[in-house]
Coordinates of C-alpha atoms and ligand atoms in Angstrom, one line a residue:
Chain A
M1 CA -34.4 -11.6 23.6
R2 CA -38.1 -12.1 24.3
P3 CA -39.0 -11.7 28.0
G4 CA -39.9 -14.9 29.7
T5 CA -37.6 -17.0 27.5
Y6 CA -34.4 -16.8 29.5
L7 CA -33.1 -16.9 33.1
D8 CA -31.3 -14.0 34.8
F9 CA -28.0 -15.8 35.0
E10 CA -28.1 -16.6 31.3
K11 CA -28.6 -13.0 30.3
P12 CA -24.9 -11.9 29.9
V13 CA -24.2 -14.9 27.7
L14 CA -27.3 -14.3 25.5
E15 CA -26.5 -10.6 25.2
L16 CA -23.0 -11.3 24.0
E17 CA -24.3 -13.9 21.6
A18 CA -26.7 -11.3 20.2
R19 CA -23.9 -8.7 19.8
I20 CA -21.8 -11.2 17.9
R21 CA -24.8 -12.0 15.7
D22 CA -25.5 -8.3 15.0
M23 CA -21.8 -7.6 14.2
R24 CA -21.6 -10.5 11.8
E25 CA -24.7 -9.4 10.0
F26 CA -23.4 -5.9 9.8
A27 CA -20.1 -7.1 8.5
N28 CA -21.9 -9.1 5.8
D29 CA -24.4 -6.5 4.8
E30 CA -21.9 -3.6 4.7
N31 CA -19.0 -5.7 3.5
V32 CA -16.8 -4.5 6.3
E33 CA -13.8 -6.5 7.5
L34 CA -14.5 -7.4 11.2
T35 CA -13.0 -10.8 11.4
K36 CA -10.5 -9.9 14.1
E37 CA -13.1 -8.2 16.3
L38 CA -15.5 -11.1 15.8
R39 CA -12.8 -13.6 16.8
L40 CA -12.1 -11.6 19.9
L41 CA -15.7 -11.5 20.9
E42 CA -16.2 -15.2 20.2
R43 CA -13.3 -16.0 22.5
K44 CA -14.8 -13.8 25.1
L45 CA -18.2 -15.6 24.7
D46 CA -16.5 -19.0 25.0
K47 CA -14.9 -17.9 28.3
L48 CA -18.1 -16.4 29.6
T49 CA -20.2 -19.4 28.7
R50 CA -17.8 -21.7 30.4
E51 CA -17.7 -19.4 33.5
T52 CA -21.5 -19.2 33.7
F53 CA -22.4 -22.8 33.1
A54 CA -19.4 -24.9 34.2
S55 CA -20.1 -25.2 37.9
L56 CA -23.8 -24.6 38.4
S57 CA -25.3 -24.4 41.9
R58 CA -28.1 -26.8 42.7
W59 CA -30.6 -23.9 42.6
Q60 CA -29.3 -22.9 39.1
R61 CA -29.9 -26.5 38.0
V62 CA -33.5 -26.3 39.4
Q63 CA -34.0 -23.1 37.3
L64 CA -32.6 -24.8 34.2
A65 CA -34.9 -27.8 34.9
R66 CA -37.8 -25.3 34.8
H67 CA -36.5 -23.2 31.9
P68 CA -39.3 -21.9 29.7
M69 CA -37.5 -23.1 26.6
R70 CA -36.5 -26.5 28.0
P71 CA -37.5 -29.5 25.9
Y72 CA -40.6 -31.2 27.3
T73 CA -41.7 -34.8 27.0
L74 CA -43.4 -34.4 23.6
D75 CA -40.3 -32.6 22.2
Y76 CA -38.2 -35.6 23.1
V77 CA -40.8 -38.0 21.7
E78 CA -40.8 -36.1 18.4
K79 CA -37.0 -36.1 18.2
M80 CA -36.3 -39.6 19.5
T81 CA -39.1 -41.7 18.1
T82 CA -41.4 -42.1 15.0
G83 CA -45.1 -42.9 14.8
F84 CA -46.0 -41.9 18.3
T85 CA -49.7 -42.5 18.8
A86 CA -51.1 -40.8 21.9
L87 CA -53.8 -42.8 23.6
H88 CA -56.2 -41.3 26.0
G89 CA -58.3 -42.0 29.1
D90 CA -58.2 -44.1 32.2
R91 CA -61.4 -46.0 31.3
A92 CA -62.9 -44.8 34.6
Y93 CA -63.1 -41.1 35.0
G94 CA -61.5 -39.1 32.2
D95 CA -58.4 -38.1 30.3
D96 CA -55.6 -36.2 32.0
R97 CA -53.6 -34.1 29.5
A98 CA -50.8 -33.7 32.0
M99 CA -49.9 -37.4 31.3
V100 CA -49.2 -38.5 27.8
A101 CA -48.9 -42.1 26.8
G102 CA -48.9 -44.3 23.7
P103 CA -46.9 -46.5 21.5
A104 CA -44.0 -45.3 19.4
M105 CA -40.9 -46.7 17.5
L106 CA -37.6 -46.0 19.2
S107 CA -35.2 -46.8 16.3
D108 CA -36.6 -50.2 15.3
R109 CA -38.1 -51.0 18.6
P110 CA -41.8 -50.7 19.5
V111 CA -42.1 -49.2 23.0
L112 CA -44.7 -47.6 25.2
I113 CA -43.9 -43.9 25.9
V114 CA -45.3 -42.5 29.2
G115 CA -44.6 -39.0 30.5
Q116 CA -45.7 -35.8 32.0
Q117 CA -46.3 -32.9 29.6
K118 CA -46.2 -29.4 31.0
G119 CA -47.3 -27.3 28.0
R120 CA -45.5 -24.5 26.2
T121 CA -48.1 -21.8 25.5
T122 CA -50.3 -20.4 28.2
K123 CA -53.3 -22.2 26.7
E124 CA -51.4 -25.5 26.7
K125 CA -50.1 -24.9 30.2
L126 CA -53.6 -24.5 31.5
A127 CA -55.0 -27.5 29.6
N128 CA -52.1 -29.6 30.9
N129 CA -52.3 -28.2 34.4
F130 CA -48.6 -27.3 34.2
G131 CA -47.7 -31.0 34.2
M132 CA -49.4 -31.7 37.5
C133 CA -51.3 -35.0 37.2
H134 CA -54.7 -36.0 38.6
P135 CA -55.4 -39.6 39.7
E136 CA -56.8 -40.4 36.2
G137 CA -53.3 -39.5 34.8
Y138 CA -51.6 -42.2 36.9
R139 CA -54.4 -44.6 36.1
K140 CA -54.1 -44.0 32.4
A141 CA -50.4 -44.6 32.6
L142 CA -51.0 -47.9 34.5
R143 CA -53.7 -49.0 32.1
L144 CA -51.3 -48.6 29.2
M145 CA -48.3 -50.0 31.0
T146 CA -50.3 -53.1 31.8
L147 CA -51.2 -53.3 28.1
A148 CA -47.6 -53.0 27.1
A149 CA -46.6 -55.7 29.6
R150 CA -49.2 -58.1 28.3
Y151 CA -47.8 -57.8 24.8
G152 CA -44.2 -57.8 25.8
R153 CA -43.3 -54.2 24.9
P154 CA -40.8 -52.3 26.9
I155 CA -41.8 -49.0 28.6
V156 CA -39.9 -45.7 28.4
I157 CA -41.0 -43.1 31.0
L158 CA -40.1 -39.4 30.9
I159 CA -40.7 -37.6 34.2
D160 CA -41.2 -33.9 34.3
T161 CA -43.6 -32.6 36.9
P162 CA -43.7 -30.0 39.7
G163 CA -45.8 -32.5 41.6
A164 CA -49.1 -34.4 41.6
F165 CA -51.9 -31.8 41.6
P166 CA -52.9 -30.8 45.1
G167 CA -56.6 -30.0 44.7
V168 CA -60.0 -31.0 46.0
E169 CA -61.0 -33.1 43.1
A170 CA -57.7 -34.9 43.0
E171 CA -58.2 -35.9 46.6
E172 CA -61.8 -36.9 45.9
R173 CA -60.7 -39.2 43.2
G174 CA -57.9 -40.8 45.3
Q175 CA -54.6 -39.2 44.4
A176 CA -52.8 -41.2 47.1
E177 CA -54.4 -44.5 46.0
A178 CA -53.5 -43.9 42.4
I179 CA -49.8 -43.4 43.1
A180 CA -49.6 -46.3 45.6
R181 CA -51.3 -48.6 43.2
N182 CA -48.9 -47.7 40.4
L183 CA -45.9 -48.4 42.6
R184 CA -47.3 -51.8 43.5
E185 CA -48.3 -52.8 40.0
M186 CA -45.1 -51.4 38.3
A187 CA -43.1 -53.6 40.6
L188 CA -44.0 -56.8 38.9
L189 CA -44.5 -55.7 35.2
P190 CA -42.6 -58.4 33.3
V191 CA -41.1 -55.9 30.7
P192 CA -38.1 -53.5 30.8
I193 CA -38.9 -50.1 32.3
V194 CA -36.5 -47.3 31.6
I195 CA -37.1 -44.0 33.3
A196 CA -35.6 -40.6 32.6
I197 CA -36.1 -37.5 34.7
I198 CA -35.9 -34.8 32.0
G199 CA -36.9 -31.8 34.0
E200 CA -38.6 -31.7 37.4
G201 CA -39.0 -34.8 39.5
A202 CA -41.2 -33.6 42.4
S203 CA -42.1 -36.1 45.1
G204 CA -44.9 -38.6 44.8
G205 CA -46.1 -37.0 41.6
A206 CA -42.9 -38.1 39.9
L207 CA -42.5 -41.4 41.7
G208 CA -46.0 -42.4 40.7
I209 CA -44.5 -43.3 37.3
G210 CA -41.0 -43.8 38.7
L211 CA -40.5 -47.4 39.5
G212 CA -38.4 -49.3 37.0
D213 CA -35.2 -51.0 36.0
R214 CA -33.0 -48.1 35.0
I215 CA -33.3 -44.5 36.3
L216 CA -31.6 -41.9 34.3
M217 CA -31.4 -38.2 35.0
M218 CA -30.7 -35.4 32.6
E219 CA -27.7 -33.4 33.9
N220 CA -29.9 -30.3 34.8
S221 CA -32.9 -32.0 36.2
W222 CA -33.9 -32.4 39.8
Y223 CA -35.6 -35.2 41.8
S224 CA -36.6 -35.1 45.5
V225 CA -39.1 -35.8 48.1
I226 CA -40.3 -32.2 48.1
S227 CA -39.8 -29.1 46.0
P228 CA -37.2 -26.5 47.2
E229 CA -40.1 -24.0 47.8
G230 CA -42.1 -26.6 49.7
C231 CA -39.0 -27.5 51.8
A232 CA -38.3 -23.8 52.5
A233 CA -41.9 -23.2 53.5
I234 CA -41.4 -25.8 56.2
L235 CA -37.9 -24.9 57.4
W236 CA -37.9 -21.1 57.0
R237 CA -41.5 -20.1 57.0
S238 CA -41.0 -17.0 59.1
E239 CA -38.1 -15.8 57.0
G240 CA -40.0 -16.2 53.7
A241 CA -40.2 -19.5 51.7
V242 CA -39.4 -18.1 48.2
G243 CA -36.2 -16.4 49.1
N244 CA -34.9 -19.5 50.9
A245 CA -35.6 -21.9 48.1
P246 CA -32.0 -21.8 46.9
R247 CA -30.9 -22.9 50.5
A248 CA -33.5 -25.6 50.5
A249 CA -32.2 -26.9 47.1
E250 CA -28.8 -27.2 48.7
S251 CA -30.1 -29.0 51.8
L252 CA -32.2 -31.5 49.8
R253 CA -29.3 -32.6 47.5
L254 CA -31.7 -32.9 44.6
A255 CA -29.3 -32.7 41.6
A256 CA -28.4 -35.5 39.3
D257 CA -24.8 -36.0 40.7
D258 CA -26.3 -36.1 44.2
L259 CA -28.6 -38.9 43.3
L260 CA -25.9 -40.8 41.5
E261 CA -23.7 -40.5 44.6
L262 CA -26.6 -41.6 46.8
G263 CA -27.1 -44.7 44.7
I264 CA -30.6 -43.8 43.5
I265 CA -30.0 -43.3 39.8
D266 CA -28.0 -45.3 37.3
R267 CA -26.7 -42.7 34.9
I268 CA -26.6 -39.0 34.2
I269 CA -27.3 -37.9 30.7
P270 CA -25.0 -34.9 29.8
E271 CA -26.6 -31.8 28.4
P272 CA -25.2 -29.2 26.1
L273 CA -23.3 -26.5 28.0
G274 CA -25.9 -24.2 29.4
G275 CA -28.7 -26.7 29.4
A276 CA -30.8 -28.9 27.2
H277 CA -32.7 -26.0 25.6
R278 CA -29.5 -24.6 24.0
D279 CA -29.5 -27.7 21.7
A280 CA -32.6 -29.8 22.0
A281 CA -31.7 -32.1 19.2
A282 CA -28.3 -32.9 20.7
S283 CA -30.0 -33.5 24.1
A284 CA -32.5 -35.8 22.5
S285 CA -29.9 -37.8 20.7
M286 CA -27.9 -38.3 23.9
L287 CA -31.0 -39.4 25.8
K288 CA -32.1 -41.7 23.0
A289 CA -28.7 -43.4 22.8
V290 CA -28.7 -44.2 26.5
I291 CA -32.3 -45.4 26.5
L292 CA -31.5 -47.7 23.6
E293 CA -28.4 -49.0 25.3
S294 CA -30.5 -49.7 28.5
L295 CA -33.2 -51.5 26.5
I296 CA -30.7 -53.7 24.9
E297 CA -29.1 -54.7 28.2
L298 CA -32.5 -55.3 29.9
G299 CA -33.9 -57.1 26.8
A300 CA -31.3 -59.8 27.4
L301 CA -32.9 -60.7 30.8
K302 CA -35.7 -63.2 31.3
P303 CA -38.7 -61.6 33.0
D304 CA -38.0 -63.3 36.3
E305 CA -34.4 -62.1 36.4
L306 CA -35.6 -58.6 35.3
I307 CA -38.0 -58.4 38.2
A308 CA -35.6 -59.9 40.7
R309 CA -33.0 -57.2 39.8
R310 CA -35.7 -54.5 40.0
R311 CA -36.6 -55.8 43.5
D312 CA -32.9 -55.7 44.7
K313 CA -32.6 -52.2 43.3
F314 CA -35.4 -50.8 45.5
R315 CA -35.1 -53.2 48.4
K316 CA -31.6 -52.0 49.3
I317 CA -32.4 -48.3 49.3
G318 CA -32.0 -46.7 52.7
V319 CA -29.2 -45.5 55.1
F320 CA -29.3 -46.8 58.6
S321 CA -27.4 -48.7 61.2
E322 CA -28.3 -51.3 63.8
D323 CA -27.7 -50.7 67.5
D324 CA -28.7 -53.8 69.5
T325 CA -28.4 -52.0 72.7
F326 CA -31.2 -49.5 71.9
Chain B
M1 CA -29.0 -62.5 63.3
E2 CA -32.4 -61.1 64.1
W3 CA -33.0 -60.4 67.7
F4 CA -36.0 -59.4 69.7
R5 CA -37.2 -58.6 73.1
K6 CA -40.6 -59.0 74.5
A7 CA -42.2 -55.7 75.0
K8 CA -45.1 -55.9 77.4
A9 CA -46.8 -52.7 76.5
G10 CA -47.2 -50.2 79.3
L11 CA -47.4 -46.5 79.4
T12 CA -44.2 -45.0 77.9
R13 CA -42.9 -41.5 78.3
Q14 CA -44.4 -40.6 75.0
D15 CA -47.9 -41.7 76.0
K16 CA -47.8 -39.5 79.1
Q17 CA -47.0 -36.6 76.8
D18 CA -49.9 -37.3 74.4
I19 CA -52.4 -38.0 77.0
P20 CA -53.5 -34.9 78.8
D21 CA -52.0 -34.2 82.2
G22 CA -54.1 -34.0 85.3
L23 CA -57.2 -35.7 86.5
W24 CA -59.5 -33.8 84.3
T25 CA -59.2 -33.1 80.6
K26 CA -61.1 -31.1 78.0
C27 CA -62.4 -33.0 74.9
G28 CA -61.0 -31.7 71.6
G29 CA -64.3 -32.5 70.0
C30 CA -67.1 -31.2 72.2
G31 CA -65.2 -29.3 74.8
E32 CA -66.6 -31.3 77.7
I33 CA -64.5 -31.8 80.8
I34 CA -63.9 -35.5 81.3
Y35 CA -62.3 -37.4 84.1
A36 CA -59.0 -38.7 82.8
R37 CA -59.4 -42.2 84.3
E38 CA -62.7 -42.5 82.5
L39 CA -61.0 -41.6 79.2
E40 CA -58.2 -44.0 79.8
R41 CA -60.7 -46.8 80.4
R42 CA -62.4 -45.9 77.1
F43 CA -59.1 -45.9 75.2
W44 CA -59.2 -42.1 74.9
V45 CA -62.5 -41.9 73.1
C46 CA -64.8 -39.1 74.4
P47 CA -67.9 -40.6 76.1
S48 CA -70.1 -37.7 74.9
C49 CA -69.1 -37.1 71.3
E50 CA -66.8 -40.1 70.5
Y51 CA -63.9 -37.8 69.6
H52 CA -60.8 -39.9 69.3
F53 CA -57.9 -38.5 71.2
R54 CA -54.5 -39.3 69.6
I55 CA -52.8 -42.2 71.3
G56 CA -49.3 -43.7 70.9
H57 CA -47.9 -46.9 69.7
A58 CA -48.0 -48.6 73.1
E59 CA -51.7 -47.9 73.5
Y60 CA -52.4 -49.6 70.1
I61 CA -50.3 -52.6 71.1
R62 CA -52.3 -52.9 74.3
L63 CA -55.6 -52.3 72.5
L64 CA -55.1 -54.6 69.6
L65 CA -52.8 -57.4 70.6
D66 CA -53.7 -60.4 72.8
D67 CA -52.4 -59.7 76.4
G68 CA -50.9 -56.5 75.0
V69 CA -47.8 -58.4 74.0
L70 CA -45.7 -57.6 71.0
E71 CA -42.5 -59.7 70.3
E72 CA -40.6 -56.8 68.9
Y73 CA -38.1 -56.9 66.0
D74 CA -35.6 -54.5 64.6
R75 CA -35.9 -52.1 67.6
G76 CA -32.4 -50.9 67.1
L77 CA -32.5 -49.6 63.6
I78 CA -31.1 -46.1 63.7
S79 CA -31.3 -43.4 61.0
G80 CA -28.2 -42.1 59.3
D81 CA -27.8 -38.5 58.0
P82 CA -27.1 -39.3 54.3
L83 CA -27.8 -35.8 53.1
K84 CA -25.9 -34.0 56.0
F85 CA -29.2 -32.1 56.0
K86 CA -28.7 -28.4 56.6
D87 CA -31.4 -27.1 58.9
K88 CA -31.7 -24.9 62.0
K89 CA -31.3 -28.1 64.0
K90 CA -29.1 -30.8 62.7
Y91 CA -31.0 -34.0 61.7
P92 CA -29.1 -36.3 64.1
E93 CA -30.1 -33.9 66.9
R94 CA -33.7 -34.0 65.8
I95 CA -33.5 -37.8 65.9
A96 CA -31.9 -37.8 69.3
D97 CA -34.6 -35.4 70.7
A98 CA -37.3 -37.6 69.3
Q99 CA -35.7 -40.7 70.7
Q100 CA -35.5 -39.0 74.1
K101 CA -39.1 -38.0 73.9
T102 CA -40.5 -41.4 72.8
G103 CA -38.0 -44.0 73.9
L104 CA -38.0 -45.3 70.4
A105 CA -35.2 -45.4 67.8
D106 CA -37.6 -44.2 65.0
A107 CA -41.2 -43.7 64.1
V108 CA -42.5 -47.3 63.8
V109 CA -42.6 -50.3 66.1
C110 CA -42.7 -53.8 64.4
G111 CA -43.0 -57.4 65.6
I112 CA -45.1 -60.4 66.0
G113 CA -48.3 -60.4 68.1
K114 CA -51.5 -62.3 68.3
I115 CA -55.0 -60.9 67.4
G116 CA -57.7 -63.2 68.6
G117 CA -55.2 -66.0 68.9
R118 CA -53.9 -65.6 65.4
A119 CA -50.3 -64.6 64.9
V120 CA -49.8 -61.5 62.8
S121 CA -46.9 -59.4 61.6
F122 CA -47.8 -56.2 63.3
S123 CA -46.5 -52.6 62.9
V124 CA -47.7 -49.4 64.5
M125 CA -46.4 -45.9 63.7
E126 CA -45.6 -43.3 66.3
F127 CA -46.7 -39.8 65.5
A128 CA -44.7 -38.3 68.4
F129 CA -41.5 -39.3 66.6
I130 CA -41.1 -36.4 64.0
G131 CA -44.7 -36.6 63.0
G132 CA -44.5 -40.4 62.3
S133 CA -42.5 -39.5 59.2
M134 CA -41.0 -42.2 56.9
G135 CA -37.3 -42.2 56.3
S136 CA -35.0 -45.1 55.7
V137 CA -35.6 -46.7 59.1
V138 CA -39.4 -46.7 58.8
G139 CA -39.2 -47.9 55.2
E140 CA -36.8 -50.7 56.2
K141 CA -38.8 -51.8 59.2
V142 CA -42.0 -51.9 57.3
A143 CA -40.2 -53.8 54.5
R144 CA -39.0 -56.3 57.0
A145 CA -42.5 -56.6 58.6
I146 CA -43.9 -57.4 55.1
E147 CA -41.1 -60.0 54.6
R148 CA -41.8 -61.5 58.0
A149 CA -45.4 -61.9 57.1
M150 CA -44.3 -63.8 53.9
T151 CA -41.7 -65.9 55.6
R152 CA -43.9 -67.0 58.4
R153 CA -47.0 -67.0 56.3
I154 CA -49.0 -64.9 58.7
P155 CA -51.2 -61.9 58.0
L156 CA -49.9 -58.3 58.0
V157 CA -51.5 -55.5 60.0
I158 CA -50.1 -52.0 59.9
V159 CA -51.5 -49.2 62.0
A160 CA -50.5 -46.0 60.1
C161 CA -50.1 -42.6 61.6
S162 CA -47.9 -40.3 59.6
G163 CA -47.5 -36.9 58.0
G164 CA -45.6 -38.5 55.1
A165 CA -42.1 -39.0 53.9
R166 CA -39.3 -37.5 56.0
M167 CA -37.9 -34.4 54.4
Q168 CA -34.5 -34.6 56.0
E169 CA -33.6 -37.8 54.1
G170 CA -34.7 -36.3 50.8
I171 CA -34.9 -38.7 47.9
L172 CA -34.1 -41.7 50.2
S173 CA -37.4 -41.1 52.0
L174 CA -39.3 -40.9 48.7
M175 CA -37.8 -44.2 47.7
Q176 CA -39.1 -45.9 50.8
M177 CA -42.6 -45.6 49.2
A178 CA -41.4 -47.6 46.2
K179 CA -39.6 -50.1 48.5
T180 CA -42.6 -50.9 50.7
S181 CA -45.0 -51.0 47.8
F182 CA -42.7 -53.3 45.9
L183 CA -42.8 -55.8 48.8
L184 CA -46.6 -55.5 49.0
A185 CA -46.8 -56.6 45.4
E186 CA -45.0 -59.8 46.5
L187 CA -47.3 -60.1 49.4
V188 CA -50.3 -60.1 47.1
E189 CA -48.6 -62.8 45.0
A190 CA -48.1 -64.9 48.2
K191 CA -51.8 -64.4 49.0
I192 CA -50.9 -63.1 52.5
P193 CA -53.7 -60.9 53.8
Y194 CA -52.9 -57.3 54.7
I195 CA -55.1 -55.0 56.7
S196 CA -54.2 -51.3 56.8
V197 CA -55.5 -49.4 59.8
L198 CA -55.5 -45.6 59.3
T199 CA -55.4 -43.3 62.3
N200 CA -55.2 -39.5 62.6
P201 CA -53.3 -38.4 60.5
T202 CA -52.3 -40.6 57.6
T203 CA -51.2 -38.4 54.7
A204 CA -48.7 -37.8 51.8
G205 CA -46.0 -40.4 51.3
V206 CA -47.3 -43.0 53.7
M207 CA -50.9 -42.6 52.3
A208 CA -49.5 -42.8 48.8
S209 CA -47.7 -46.1 49.5
F210 CA -48.3 -48.9 51.9
A211 CA -51.2 -47.4 53.8
S212 CA -53.3 -47.3 50.6
L213 CA -52.5 -50.9 49.6
G214 CA -54.3 -53.0 52.2
D215 CA -56.6 -55.8 51.1
V216 CA -58.9 -54.1 53.5
I217 CA -58.5 -50.5 54.7
I218 CA -60.2 -49.3 57.8
A219 CA -59.8 -46.1 59.7
E220 CA -60.7 -44.5 63.0
P221 CA -63.5 -41.9 62.7
G222 CA -62.5 -38.3 62.1
A223 CA -58.9 -39.0 61.0
Q224 CA -57.3 -36.7 58.5
L225 CA -56.5 -38.8 55.4
G226 CA -55.2 -37.7 52.1
F227 CA -52.3 -37.0 49.7
A228 CA -51.7 -33.2 49.8
G229 CA -51.7 -31.1 52.9
P230 CA -54.7 -28.8 53.4
R231 CA -52.5 -25.7 53.5
V232 CA -50.9 -26.6 50.2
I233 CA -54.3 -27.3 48.6
R234 CA -55.7 -24.0 49.9
E235 CA -52.7 -22.0 48.6
T236 CA -52.9 -23.8 45.2
I237 CA -56.6 -23.5 44.5
R238 CA -57.0 -20.2 46.5
Q239 CA -60.4 -21.4 47.9
E240 CA -61.6 -22.5 51.2
L241 CA -61.8 -26.3 51.6
P242 CA -65.3 -27.9 52.0
P243 CA -66.2 -28.9 55.6
G244 CA -65.0 -32.5 56.4
F245 CA -62.6 -32.5 53.5
Q246 CA -60.0 -35.3 53.8
S247 CA -61.7 -36.8 56.8
S248 CA -62.2 -40.6 57.3
E249 CA -65.9 -39.9 56.4
F250 CA -64.9 -38.1 53.2
F251 CA -62.5 -40.9 52.3
Q252 CA -65.2 -43.6 52.8
E253 CA -67.8 -41.5 50.9
H254 CA -65.5 -41.3 47.9
G255 CA -64.8 -45.0 47.9
F256 CA -61.2 -45.2 49.2
L257 CA -62.0 -46.7 52.6
D258 CA -63.6 -50.0 53.4
K259 CA -64.9 -49.0 56.8
I260 CA -64.8 -46.4 59.5
V261 CA -64.3 -48.3 62.8
K262 CA -64.5 -46.8 66.3
R263 CA -61.3 -47.4 68.3
T264 CA -63.2 -49.7 70.7
E265 CA -64.3 -51.9 67.9
L266 CA -61.0 -52.1 66.1
K267 CA -60.0 -55.4 67.6
P268 CA -63.2 -57.3 67.0
T269 CA -63.3 -56.0 63.5
L270 CA -59.7 -57.1 62.8
I271 CA -60.5 -60.5 64.2
N272 CA -63.5 -60.9 61.8
L273 CA -61.5 -59.6 58.8
L274 CA -58.5 -61.8 59.6
T275 CA -60.8 -64.8 59.9
F276 CA -62.4 -64.1 56.5
L277 CA -59.1 -63.3 54.7
S278 CA -57.3 -66.4 56.0
G279 CA -59.4 -68.6 53.7
P280 CA -58.6 -71.9 52.2
N281 CA -56.8 -70.4 49.2
S282 CA -54.8 -67.9 51.2
G283 CA -51.1 -68.3 51.8
V284 CA -51.4 -68.2 55.6
M285 CA -50.2 -71.2 57.6
E286 CA -52.8 -71.1 60.4
K287 CA -56.2 -70.8 58.7
T288 CA -58.1 -70.3 61.9
G289 CA -57.6 -68.3 65.0
S290 CA -58.3 -69.7 68.4
T291 CA -60.9 -67.2 69.5
L292 CA -63.7 -65.4 67.8
P293 CA -64.8 -61.9 68.8
M294 CA -68.0 -61.4 70.7
P295 CA -70.4 -59.6 68.3
G296 CA -69.8 -55.9 69.0
G297 CA -67.7 -56.9 72.0
L298 CA -65.2 -54.6 73.6
P299 CA -61.6 -55.6 74.1
E300 CA -60.4 -56.1 77.6
S301 CA -60.0 -52.8 79.3
P302 CA -56.5 -51.9 80.6
A303 CA -57.4 -50.6 84.0
Ligands
ZN401 ZN1 -66.2 -34.9 73.3

């Protein structure tokens, strides 16, 4: 097991898997009869896997959402679509590599793909700023979404970001304005918009490409107003933010089933036991099926009806009561 | 049924807290000791250095609306606790404390008022209520204020003052950004003018939604404006921030603010802008207001 490719709580499972692999190899190479032993170990692995992954805490799901081996936007694009053509630039300032966008074929449908890309290698991570977008990223996304809308092409958005980049230049170039404008412009785009949170959905950085007709969440992704660390830094500053992130994750109710229960998302995409990275191909095919299904449903609506439903979806979000005596 | 009550703006409990106690007070800008009555007469702007003290919602109502009158709507919208948020202090207790402190049910006051004789859908945020943060109630009230502007075909004015989305309502707070921005898209379609007035501070989720979407955006001098908090930026880039970073002046210099307007000139500026924006092709019912501002004139003083 290469360091930096697994999480602590995955370790026992991975070690047992490795032991079984070794034993099987040994049995084959040396022509030794170990079927019984192998079967026993496999049963043990099955039990351990279930125990480890069956009821994950919110914090464990956050960790899986950040798993170094987790499929990223371009992994899904590669597995779900053909002919993806990445397009660059916001026509104003520059190109943000943390935001990828371009046309692709999803089965037989031309769609626009938009999504944040974290980067796998250290070099990629730095080039992509760890998936944290600058204003030009949001503006590139909007430019191409407007283009897709003009030509009647649906939009598929994959969200995976630890947040919009908090830096001096991002502020100078209007990070807040870029996100706000996207929200206002996406509201009335007359084509279906299907959104999937595939990993991290941190705050305004995620929402900046997050307004649409269907919101899907991968089972082990998270989506909230602030990261667990950010929340912990505010709530438990004196006691240490990092150690309290798991508590904050619980408080924020940021997991997929929380958001389904709160009426924010439409569907959860199940992941293979242990997380999307344990079978990226299976994860992609699950996601693809639900996106296609959503596009077929939404494709039946006239643009006015589509926008009216989108409006209702967001207009009704909020929990409050009315007390006339206040 | 929508109900309202006329709120003749006076000093609320909250204002008394924000405004320094005693006869004399020290300026946060230049350190000068100023007679409090003098400050009050100048809408809490320092006579020496023009430092703008933070004032509350009632003061903005008195400063900006004709006769200081707001016909208030949706006063009784009360936040729930959808997350059963676990914290040192329970969220409902936090709300109750803020209500006690401010006399408001939540962090924004909305209604109909007149500016230079022209009816507007007016909203003003209250920083003393959990940092002016936006949860479900603020989002809903701003949404209704936008809808009121569309229904009555009157311009929209929002005075923002907020640290951003309210953490204790998690994803529901975040979605208020989408909700308010969605309705502002419809406001644009309806050609109803919207002036966004930014005060100290306007940041994060509020800045990244309705506060950034005015047809015209004006701000008081020296306000802190931006997306990310300075502490987060400093910790991320591990560098000291340049002087004046994220101030109104910084915002205007970088092209994200139409104009910096001194507090004492806010009302005449609003009147001028509203007159211009209520043009023949606008969706507003009443194309002209009854009074025009005196050039550079001061609004009526309260005392
Ligand atoms: Zn001063």
